[in-house]
mmCIF file of C-alpha atoms in Angstrom:
data_model
loop_
_atom_site.group_PDB
_atom_site.id
_atom_site.type_symbol
_atom_site.label_atom_id
_atom_site.label_comp_id
_atom_site.label_asym_id
_atom_site.label_seq_id
_atom_site.Cartn_x
_atom_site.Cartn_y
_atom_site.Cartn_z
ATOM 1 C CA MET N 16 42.713 -4.210 -2.866
ATOM 2 C CA SER N 17 40.912 -4.598 -6.043
ATOM 3 C CA PRO N 18 42.621 -3.908 -9.336
ATOM 4 C CA PRO N 19 42.630 -0.380 -10.370
ATOM 5 C CA VAL N 20 40.293 0.401 -13.650
ATOM 6 C CA VAL N 21 41.893 0.600 -17.072
ATOM 7 C CA SER N 22 40.629 3.951 -19.279
ATOM 8 C CA LEU N 23 41.571 3.367 -22.118
ATOM 9 C CA ALA N 24 39.828 5.653 -23.885
ATOM 10 C CA ILE N 25 40.983 7.662 -26.034
ATOM 11 C CA GLN N 26 38.573 10.909 -26.413
ATOM 12 C CA PRO N 27 37.165 12.720 -23.362
ATOM 13 C CA ARG N 28 34.108 11.160 -23.796
ATOM 14 C CA ALA N 29 34.451 8.180 -21.199
ATOM 15 C CA ALA N 30 36.650 9.281 -19.262
ATOM 16 C CA ASP N 31 33.336 12.117 -18.034
ATOM 17 C CA GLU N 32 30.907 9.375 -17.996
ATOM 18 C CA GLY N 33 29.285 9.673 -21.414
ATOM 19 C CA HIS N 34 28.097 13.458 -19.693
ATOM 20 C CA ARG N 35 29.320 15.542 -22.134
ATOM 21 C CA ALA N 36 28.734 13.022 -24.821
ATOM 22 C CA PHE N 37 25.404 12.716 -24.675
ATOM 23 C CA ALA N 38 24.613 16.335 -24.978
ATOM 24 C CA ASP N 39 26.212 16.238 -28.345
ATOM 25 C CA ASP N 40 25.139 13.632 -29.526
ATOM 26 C CA LEU N 41 21.556 14.717 -28.989
ATOM 27 C CA ALA N 42 22.253 18.277 -29.868
ATOM 28 C CA ALA N 43 23.271 16.448 -33.276
ATOM 29 C CA ALA N 44 21.000 14.493 -33.872
ATOM 30 C CA LEU N 45 18.306 16.769 -32.932
ATOM 31 C CA ALA N 46 20.080 19.045 -35.542
ATOM 32 C CA GLN N 47 19.842 16.597 -38.390
ATOM 33 C CA ARG N 48 17.474 15.549 -41.275
ATOM 34 C CA PRO N 49 16.623 12.208 -40.464
ATOM 35 C CA ARG N 50 16.897 12.588 -36.393
ATOM 36 C CA ARG N 51 19.218 10.067 -35.249
ATOM 37 C CA ILE N 52 20.686 9.132 -31.580
ATOM 38 C CA SER N 53 22.328 5.972 -30.587
ATOM 39 C CA PRO N 54 20.564 3.783 -28.347
ATOM 40 C CA LYS N 55 23.008 3.394 -25.793
ATOM 41 C CA TRP N 56 22.509 6.749 -24.116
ATOM 42 C CA PHE N 57 18.930 4.695 -22.975
ATOM 43 C CA TYR N 58 20.924 2.542 -20.046
ATOM 44 C CA ASP N 59 20.625 5.460 -17.247
ATOM 45 C CA ALA N 60 19.795 4.187 -14.271
ATOM 46 C CA GLU N 61 16.092 3.904 -14.906
ATOM 47 C CA GLY N 62 16.853 2.643 -18.264
ATOM 48 C CA SER N 63 18.850 -0.456 -17.564
ATOM 49 C CA ARG N 64 16.150 -0.951 -14.585
ATOM 50 C CA LEU N 65 13.042 -0.849 -17.639
ATOM 51 C CA PHE N 66 15.366 -3.075 -19.898
ATOM 52 C CA ASP N 67 16.161 -5.626 -16.894
ATOM 53 C CA ARG N 68 11.599 -5.283 -17.175
ATOM 54 C CA ILE N 69 12.100 -5.812 -20.879
ATOM 55 C CA CYS N 70 14.467 -9.350 -20.845
ATOM 56 C CA GLU N 71 11.386 -10.302 -18.179
ATOM 57 C CA LEU N 72 8.365 -9.785 -20.611
ATOM 58 C CA PRO N 73 6.824 -12.942 -22.635
ATOM 59 C CA GLU N 74 7.037 -11.224 -25.519
ATOM 60 C CA TYR N 75 10.683 -10.760 -25.273
ATOM 61 C CA TYR N 76 12.202 -13.942 -26.645
ATOM 62 C CA PRO N 77 15.707 -12.607 -27.098
ATOM 63 C CA THR N 78 17.371 -12.762 -23.963
ATOM 64 C CA ARG N 79 16.143 -15.877 -22.108
ATOM 65 C CA THR N 80 16.647 -18.059 -25.552
ATOM 66 C CA GLU N 81 20.285 -17.241 -25.646
ATOM 67 C CA LEU N 82 20.894 -17.435 -22.277
ATOM 68 C CA SER N 83 18.810 -21.083 -21.935
ATOM 69 C CA ILE N 84 21.682 -21.878 -25.827
ATOM 70 C CA LEU N 85 24.503 -20.739 -23.213
ATOM 71 C CA GLN N 86 23.659 -22.778 -20.516
ATOM 72 C CA ASN N 87 22.945 -25.769 -23.450
ATOM 73 C CA ARG N 88 25.299 -25.584 -24.660
ATOM 74 C CA ALA N 89 28.547 -24.813 -22.650
ATOM 75 C CA ALA N 90 30.443 -26.925 -22.433
ATOM 76 C CA GLU N 91 30.736 -27.689 -26.241
ATOM 77 C CA ILE N 92 31.504 -23.621 -25.878
ATOM 78 C CA ALA N 93 34.173 -24.406 -23.584
ATOM 79 C CA GLN N 94 35.731 -27.246 -26.016
ATOM 80 C CA GLN N 95 36.130 -24.064 -28.058
ATOM 81 C CA ILE N 96 37.703 -21.362 -25.798
ATOM 82 C CA GLY N 97 40.076 -23.744 -24.656
ATOM 83 C CA PRO N 98 41.678 -23.593 -21.007
ATOM 84 C CA GLY N 99 43.679 -20.358 -19.755
ATOM 85 C CA ALA N 100 41.719 -18.050 -21.780
ATOM 86 C CA GLU N 101 41.597 -14.188 -20.929
ATOM 87 C CA ILE N 102 37.597 -13.123 -21.719
ATOM 88 C CA VAL N 103 36.743 -9.763 -23.230
ATOM 89 C CA GLU N 104 33.081 -8.893 -23.125
ATOM 90 C CA PHE N 105 32.310 -5.766 -24.743
ATOM 91 C CA GLY N 106 29.357 -3.317 -24.005
ATOM 92 C CA ALA N 107 29.640 -5.453 -20.633
ATOM 93 C CA GLY N 108 26.754 -3.998 -18.270
ATOM 94 C CA SER N 109 25.553 -5.898 -15.646
ATOM 95 C CA LEU N 110 28.235 -9.206 -16.248
ATOM 96 C CA VAL N 111 24.845 -11.784 -15.608
ATOM 97 C CA LYS N 112 26.046 -13.183 -19.312
ATOM 98 C CA ILE N 113 29.878 -13.555 -18.522
ATOM 99 C CA ARG N 114 28.611 -16.491 -15.588
ATOM 100 C CA LEU N 115 27.291 -19.159 -17.756
ATOM 101 C CA LEU N 116 30.452 -19.135 -19.745
ATOM 102 C CA LEU N 117 32.932 -18.772 -17.078
ATOM 103 C CA ASP N 118 30.943 -21.061 -14.921
ATOM 104 C CA ALA N 119 32.307 -24.022 -17.864
ATOM 105 C CA LEU N 120 35.168 -22.516 -19.355
ATOM 106 C CA GLU N 121 38.956 -24.224 -17.331
ATOM 107 C CA SER N 122 40.919 -22.278 -14.864
ATOM 108 C CA PRO N 123 39.836 -18.832 -17.042
ATOM 109 C CA ARG N 124 43.234 -15.804 -16.604
ATOM 110 C CA ARG N 125 41.012 -12.745 -17.064
ATOM 111 C CA PHE N 126 38.100 -10.871 -17.549
ATOM 112 C CA LEU N 127 38.146 -7.548 -19.358
ATOM 113 C CA PRO N 128 34.853 -6.673 -19.376
ATOM 114 C CA ILE N 129 34.251 -3.337 -21.885
ATOM 115 C CA ASP N 130 32.514 -0.766 -20.539
ATOM 116 C CA ILE N 131 31.038 3.522 -21.301
ATOM 117 C CA SER N 132 30.222 4.203 -18.105
ATOM 118 C CA GLY N 133 33.058 3.708 -15.464
ATOM 119 C CA GLU N 134 31.109 3.387 -12.338
ATOM 120 C CA HIS N 135 29.163 0.760 -13.369
ATOM 121 C CA LEU N 136 31.427 -0.861 -14.500
ATOM 122 C CA GLN N 137 33.431 -0.589 -11.422
ATOM 123 C CA GLY N 138 30.743 -2.027 -8.901
ATOM 124 C CA ALA N 139 29.722 -5.289 -11.692
ATOM 125 C CA ALA N 140 32.916 -6.306 -11.777
ATOM 126 C CA ARG N 141 32.997 -5.751 -7.603
ATOM 127 C CA GLN N 142 30.585 -7.949 -7.653
ATOM 128 C CA LEU N 143 31.741 -10.091 -9.886
ATOM 129 C CA ARG N 144 35.961 -9.952 -8.747
ATOM 130 C CA ALA N 145 33.930 -10.882 -5.331
ATOM 131 C CA ASP N 146 32.582 -13.685 -6.656
ATOM 132 C CA TYR N 147 34.847 -15.584 -8.428
ATOM 133 C CA PRO N 148 37.798 -14.995 -6.040
ATOM 134 C CA GLY N 149 40.774 -16.977 -8.456
ATOM 135 C CA LEU N 150 39.258 -14.465 -11.408
ATOM 136 C CA GLU N 151 41.523 -11.979 -12.650
ATOM 137 C CA VAL N 152 38.909 -9.134 -13.624
ATOM 138 C CA THR N 153 40.342 -6.124 -14.908
ATOM 139 C CA PRO N 154 37.189 -3.740 -16.148
ATOM 140 C CA VAL N 155 38.381 -1.808 -19.271
ATOM 141 C CA VAL N 156 36.453 1.702 -19.828
ATOM 142 C CA ALA N 157 36.337 2.154 -23.024
ATOM 143 C CA ASP N 158 33.699 3.606 -25.761
ATOM 144 C CA TYR N 159 33.853 -0.588 -27.412
ATOM 145 C CA THR N 160 31.921 0.804 -30.890
ATOM 146 C CA ARG N 161 35.758 3.186 -31.259
ATOM 147 C CA PRO N 162 39.435 2.381 -32.040
ATOM 148 C CA PHE N 163 41.068 1.398 -28.361
ATOM 149 C CA GLU N 164 43.555 -0.542 -27.942
ATOM 150 C CA LEU N 165 43.411 -3.978 -24.529
ATOM 151 C CA PRO N 166 45.945 -4.171 -22.865
ATOM 152 C CA GLU N 167 48.663 -6.455 -22.792
ATOM 153 C CA ARG N 168 48.134 -10.114 -22.491
ATOM 154 C CA LEU N 169 49.171 -12.276 -19.261
ATOM 155 C CA SER N 170 51.835 -14.719 -19.975
ATOM 156 C CA GLY N 171 51.100 -17.431 -20.084
ATOM 157 C CA ALA N 172 47.762 -17.876 -20.447
ATOM 158 C CA GLY N 173 45.675 -18.908 -23.186
ATOM 159 C CA ARG N 174 42.810 -17.754 -26.290
ATOM 160 C CA ARG N 175 41.897 -14.163 -25.819
ATOM 161 C CA VAL N 176 38.119 -15.083 -26.319
ATOM 162 C CA GLY N 177 35.414 -12.038 -26.837
ATOM 163 C CA PHE N 178 31.871 -12.894 -26.108
ATOM 164 C CA PHE N 179 29.822 -9.799 -27.606
ATOM 165 C CA PRO N 180 25.620 -11.551 -26.273
ATOM 166 C CA GLY N 181 22.660 -9.897 -26.618
ATOM 167 C CA SER N 182 22.083 -8.959 -30.628
ATOM 168 C CA THR N 183 24.123 -5.544 -29.781
ATOM 169 C CA LEU N 184 25.792 -5.774 -33.345
ATOM 170 C CA GLY N 185 22.409 -5.833 -34.802
ATOM 171 C CA ASN N 186 21.960 -2.105 -33.119
ATOM 172 C CA PHE N 187 25.087 -1.010 -35.985
ATOM 173 C CA GLU N 188 24.452 0.173 -39.242
ATOM 174 C CA PRO N 189 25.628 -3.006 -41.268
ATOM 175 C CA ASP N 190 28.892 -1.383 -42.388
ATOM 176 C CA GLU N 191 29.221 -0.276 -38.296
ATOM 177 C CA ALA N 192 29.026 -3.689 -37.753
ATOM 178 C CA LEU N 193 30.956 -5.393 -40.190
ATOM 179 C CA ALA N 194 33.564 -2.118 -38.489
ATOM 180 C CA PHE N 195 33.454 -3.480 -35.362
ATOM 181 C CA LEU N 196 34.017 -6.956 -36.494
ATOM 182 C CA ARG N 197 37.067 -6.633 -37.853
ATOM 183 C CA GLN N 198 38.479 -4.463 -35.366
ATOM 184 C CA ALA N 199 37.820 -7.188 -32.897
ATOM 185 C CA ALA N 200 38.965 -9.742 -35.310
ATOM 186 C CA ARG N 201 42.725 -7.334 -34.833
ATOM 187 C CA LEU N 202 41.790 -7.467 -30.882
ATOM 188 C CA LEU N 203 41.424 -11.376 -30.177
ATOM 189 C CA ARG N 204 44.281 -12.266 -32.867
ATOM 190 C CA GLY N 205 45.565 -16.110 -32.379
ATOM 191 C CA GLY N 206 41.866 -16.808 -30.648
ATOM 192 C CA GLY N 207 38.043 -16.097 -31.101
ATOM 193 C CA LEU N 208 34.741 -14.662 -30.970
ATOM 194 C CA LEU N 209 31.171 -15.450 -29.186
ATOM 195 C CA LEU N 210 29.115 -14.307 -30.328
ATOM 196 C CA GLY N 211 25.207 -13.873 -29.961
ATOM 197 C CA VAL N 212 22.564 -12.703 -32.936
ATOM 198 C CA ASP N 213 19.224 -12.574 -33.788
ATOM 199 C CA LEU N 214 17.594 -14.632 -36.298
ATOM 200 C CA VAL N 215 15.440 -13.131 -39.760
ATOM 201 C CA LYS N 216 11.884 -15.253 -38.379
ATOM 202 C CA ASP N 217 8.109 -13.948 -38.780
ATOM 203 C CA PRO N 218 7.542 -10.127 -38.465
ATOM 204 C CA GLN N 219 4.081 -10.741 -35.661
ATOM 205 C CA LEU N 220 6.661 -12.233 -33.856
ATOM 206 C CA LEU N 221 8.991 -9.405 -33.743
ATOM 207 C CA HIS N 222 6.604 -6.919 -34.086
ATOM 208 C CA SER N 223 4.827 -7.921 -30.645
ATOM 209 C CA ALA N 224 8.698 -7.991 -28.975
ATOM 210 C CA TYR N 225 9.031 -4.358 -29.417
ATOM 211 C CA ASN N 226 5.247 -3.457 -28.402
ATOM 212 C CA ASP N 227 4.593 -5.284 -25.673
ATOM 213 C CA ALA N 228 1.285 -5.179 -24.032
ATOM 214 C CA GLN N 229 2.637 -3.775 -20.267
ATOM 215 C CA GLY N 230 4.220 -0.916 -22.117
ATOM 216 C CA VAL N 231 7.488 -1.385 -20.619
ATOM 217 C CA THR N 232 9.756 -0.895 -23.513
ATOM 218 C CA ALA N 233 7.457 2.409 -24.765
ATOM 219 C CA ALA N 234 8.515 3.669 -21.482
ATOM 220 C CA PHE N 235 12.081 1.916 -22.143
ATOM 221 C CA ASN N 236 12.223 4.258 -25.571
ATOM 222 C CA LEU N 237 10.627 7.759 -24.003
ATOM 223 C CA ASN N 238 13.044 7.072 -20.426
ATOM 224 C CA LEU N 239 15.355 8.572 -23.252
ATOM 225 C CA LEU N 240 13.863 12.002 -23.730
ATOM 226 C CA ALA N 241 13.280 12.019 -19.785
ATOM 227 C CA ARG N 242 16.471 11.372 -19.345
ATOM 228 C CA ALA N 243 17.511 14.620 -21.022
ATOM 229 C CA ASN N 244 15.427 16.666 -19.357
ATOM 230 C CA ALA N 245 17.399 15.320 -15.335
ATOM 231 C CA GLU N 246 20.511 15.419 -17.115
ATOM 232 C CA LEU N 247 20.840 18.481 -19.365
ATOM 233 C CA GLY N 248 18.190 19.963 -18.378
ATOM 234 C CA ALA N 249 16.010 19.547 -21.534
ATOM 235 C CA ASP N 250 12.873 20.436 -22.080
ATOM 236 C CA PHE N 251 11.293 17.568 -24.216
ATOM 237 C CA ASP N 252 7.316 16.985 -22.934
ATOM 238 C CA LEU N 253 6.893 12.814 -22.627
ATOM 239 C CA GLY N 254 3.561 13.039 -23.449
ATOM 240 C CA ALA N 255 4.273 14.653 -27.062
ATOM 241 C CA PHE N 256 5.632 11.875 -28.130
ATOM 242 C CA SER N 257 4.978 8.348 -28.471
ATOM 243 C CA HIS N 258 6.479 5.013 -28.653
ATOM 244 C CA ALA N 259 6.460 3.517 -32.351
ATOM 245 C CA ALA N 260 8.797 0.430 -33.591
ATOM 246 C CA PHE N 261 8.343 -1.800 -36.444
ATOM 247 C CA TYR N 262 9.768 -4.338 -38.388
ATOM 248 C CA ASN N 263 11.340 -3.009 -41.937
ATOM 249 C CA ALA N 264 11.313 -6.370 -43.988
ATOM 250 C CA PRO N 265 13.440 -5.117 -46.599
ATOM 251 C CA LYS N 266 16.395 -4.282 -44.191
ATOM 252 C CA ARG N 267 15.076 -6.871 -42.415
ATOM 253 C CA ARG N 268 15.216 -4.841 -38.919
ATOM 254 C CA ILE N 269 13.520 -3.212 -36.248
ATOM 255 C CA GLU N 270 13.117 0.763 -36.118
ATOM 256 C CA MET N 271 12.022 1.733 -33.227
ATOM 257 C CA HIS N 272 11.044 6.005 -33.122
ATOM 258 C CA LEU N 273 10.002 8.443 -30.441
ATOM 259 C CA VAL N 274 6.821 10.600 -32.821
ATOM 260 C CA SER N 275 5.352 13.491 -32.805
ATOM 261 C CA ARG N 276 2.448 13.801 -30.909
ATOM 262 C CA ARG N 277 1.962 17.291 -32.732
ATOM 263 C CA GLU N 278 4.041 20.230 -33.779
ATOM 264 C CA GLN N 279 6.234 21.378 -30.628
ATOM 265 C CA ALA N 280 10.049 23.729 -30.553
ATOM 266 C CA VAL N 281 12.776 21.198 -27.656
ATOM 267 C CA THR N 282 15.064 23.372 -26.307
ATOM 268 C CA LEU N 283 18.349 22.266 -25.087
ATOM 269 C CA GLU N 284 21.115 24.252 -23.821
ATOM 270 C CA GLY N 285 19.773 27.103 -24.932
ATOM 271 C CA GLN N 286 19.265 25.702 -28.679
ATOM 272 C CA ARG N 287 15.314 25.932 -30.064
ATOM 273 C CA HIS N 288 14.396 22.917 -32.242
ATOM 274 C CA ILE N 289 11.127 22.377 -34.051
ATOM 275 C CA PHE N 290 9.830 19.194 -34.435
ATOM 276 C CA GLU N 291 6.162 18.613 -36.607
ATOM 277 C CA GLU N 292 3.453 16.754 -36.417
ATOM 278 C CA GLY N 293 4.661 13.167 -37.460
ATOM 279 C CA GLU N 294 8.234 13.641 -37.086
ATOM 280 C CA THR N 295 10.346 11.359 -35.323
ATOM 281 C CA LEU N 296 13.895 10.439 -33.465
ATOM 282 C CA HIS N 297 14.901 7.682 -34.088
ATOM 283 C CA THR N 298 16.617 5.828 -31.280
ATOM 284 C CA GLU N 299 17.396 2.025 -32.496
ATOM 285 C CA TYR N 300 18.199 -0.139 -35.253
ATOM 286 C CA SER N 301 17.779 -3.719 -34.326
ATOM 287 C CA HIS N 302 19.045 -5.675 -37.208
ATOM 288 C CA LYS N 303 17.492 -9.355 -37.539
ATOM 289 C CA PHE N 304 20.654 -12.318 -39.288
ATOM 290 C CA THR N 305 20.450 -15.164 -41.542
ATOM 291 C CA ILE N 306 22.825 -17.675 -39.930
ATOM 292 C CA ASP N 307 25.430 -17.741 -43.828
ATOM 293 C CA GLY N 308 24.816 -13.750 -44.246
ATOM 294 C CA LEU N 309 26.468 -13.035 -40.702
ATOM 295 C CA ARG N 310 28.850 -16.218 -40.855
ATOM 296 C CA ALA N 311 29.742 -14.099 -44.241
ATOM 297 C CA MET N 312 29.929 -10.484 -42.928
ATOM 298 C CA ALA N 313 32.410 -12.600 -40.322
ATOM 299 C CA ALA N 314 34.317 -14.089 -43.225
ATOM 300 C CA ARG N 315 35.002 -10.571 -44.061
ATOM 301 C CA ALA N 316 36.121 -8.970 -41.178
ATOM 302 C CA GLY N 317 38.844 -11.520 -40.765
ATOM 303 C CA PHE N 318 37.377 -14.186 -38.052
ATOM 304 C CA GLY N 319 37.089 -17.962 -39.639
ATOM 305 C CA ILE N 320 34.264 -20.236 -39.790
ATOM 306 C CA GLY N 321 33.349 -22.501 -36.694
ATOM 307 C CA PRO N 322 30.005 -23.880 -35.052
ATOM 308 C CA VAL N 323 26.846 -22.037 -34.398
ATOM 309 C CA TRP N 324 24.130 -22.710 -31.639
ATOM 310 C CA THR N 325 20.372 -21.617 -32.338
ATOM 311 C CA ASP N 326 17.652 -23.223 -30.637
ATOM 312 C CA PRO N 327 14.888 -25.420 -31.398
ATOM 313 C CA GLN N 328 12.334 -22.786 -33.257
ATOM 314 C CA ARG N 329 15.558 -21.460 -34.973
ATOM 315 C CA LEU N 330 15.104 -17.945 -32.877
ATOM 316 C CA PHE N 331 18.520 -17.007 -32.190
ATOM 317 C CA SER N 332 21.879 -18.436 -32.466
ATOM 318 C CA VAL N 333 25.631 -17.713 -30.926
ATOM 319 C CA HIS N 334 27.952 -18.428 -33.301
ATOM 320 C CA TRP N 335 31.521 -19.551 -32.617
ATOM 321 C CA LEU N 336 34.543 -17.221 -34.746
ATOM 322 C CA PRO N 337 38.351 -17.880 -34.966
ATOM 323 C CA ALA N 338 39.913 -14.930 -34.493
ATOM 324 C CA MET N 339 43.341 -16.002 -37.342
ATOM 325 C CA GLN N 340 46.732 -14.864 -36.144
#
């Protein structure tokens, strides 16, 4: 029998698979100015499929670069983590990158993937459990951007180590990123965090990564509106919105928006919302980091400073951050 899924989300939003939360967040986004919604709502089944395609695009360097770092530095990373570890992955998704880590570690005891979508998480965990029969896999249904607790540590286990790849930290505002790191430092006390973040680089390279020639990123962005129509009964006209992504150099971040191509009204749960021509719904930030800047933030959050690994072109970085006792 498979171990049960642990539901630690205090709020009801995780318990109902996020449907009500999506409606509430979108309504709040449409009511405010400027309009902004969390990028976590990109990932329905179609959004996840499109993101997998993005990761394979020639312009989109982050995924393949981070994978190459994890592959090439696996032994060094495993040495920092130590034997018998409990691995906590924040925003686990499809559980692809964790396999590189598990293959390199010495006798990992337990894997705790955290995701807001219990159904998706259970399916991914079931497959991982079949592929790693000696590993205890305990999915945790929670919104890791909000306060939550983890199960008690296993008796005799090694360090509890967090894994947060994909530069997902860059989706947060700086104060939100600091708050996340502070929560992680508390949850991982005595262990550490393996953190992947994208680095500041040539703006043209960044522009190409988020404006691919095949238009896959545009479809991914617009799919958020298609999801709202399908799940919430909204009436977004997808042809009346355009994808826009640009690098804000002073803020060191990519900004992704959906731009209204004309004046129009959108209805969500009986409420009409007016978009002026050129008005946008902001869907994602992707902050870029310097190594020194990331380390300074981690230190403010309560982490120590450990090794950092990069690719030869210094496009991406993977940091080992010890969590203080």
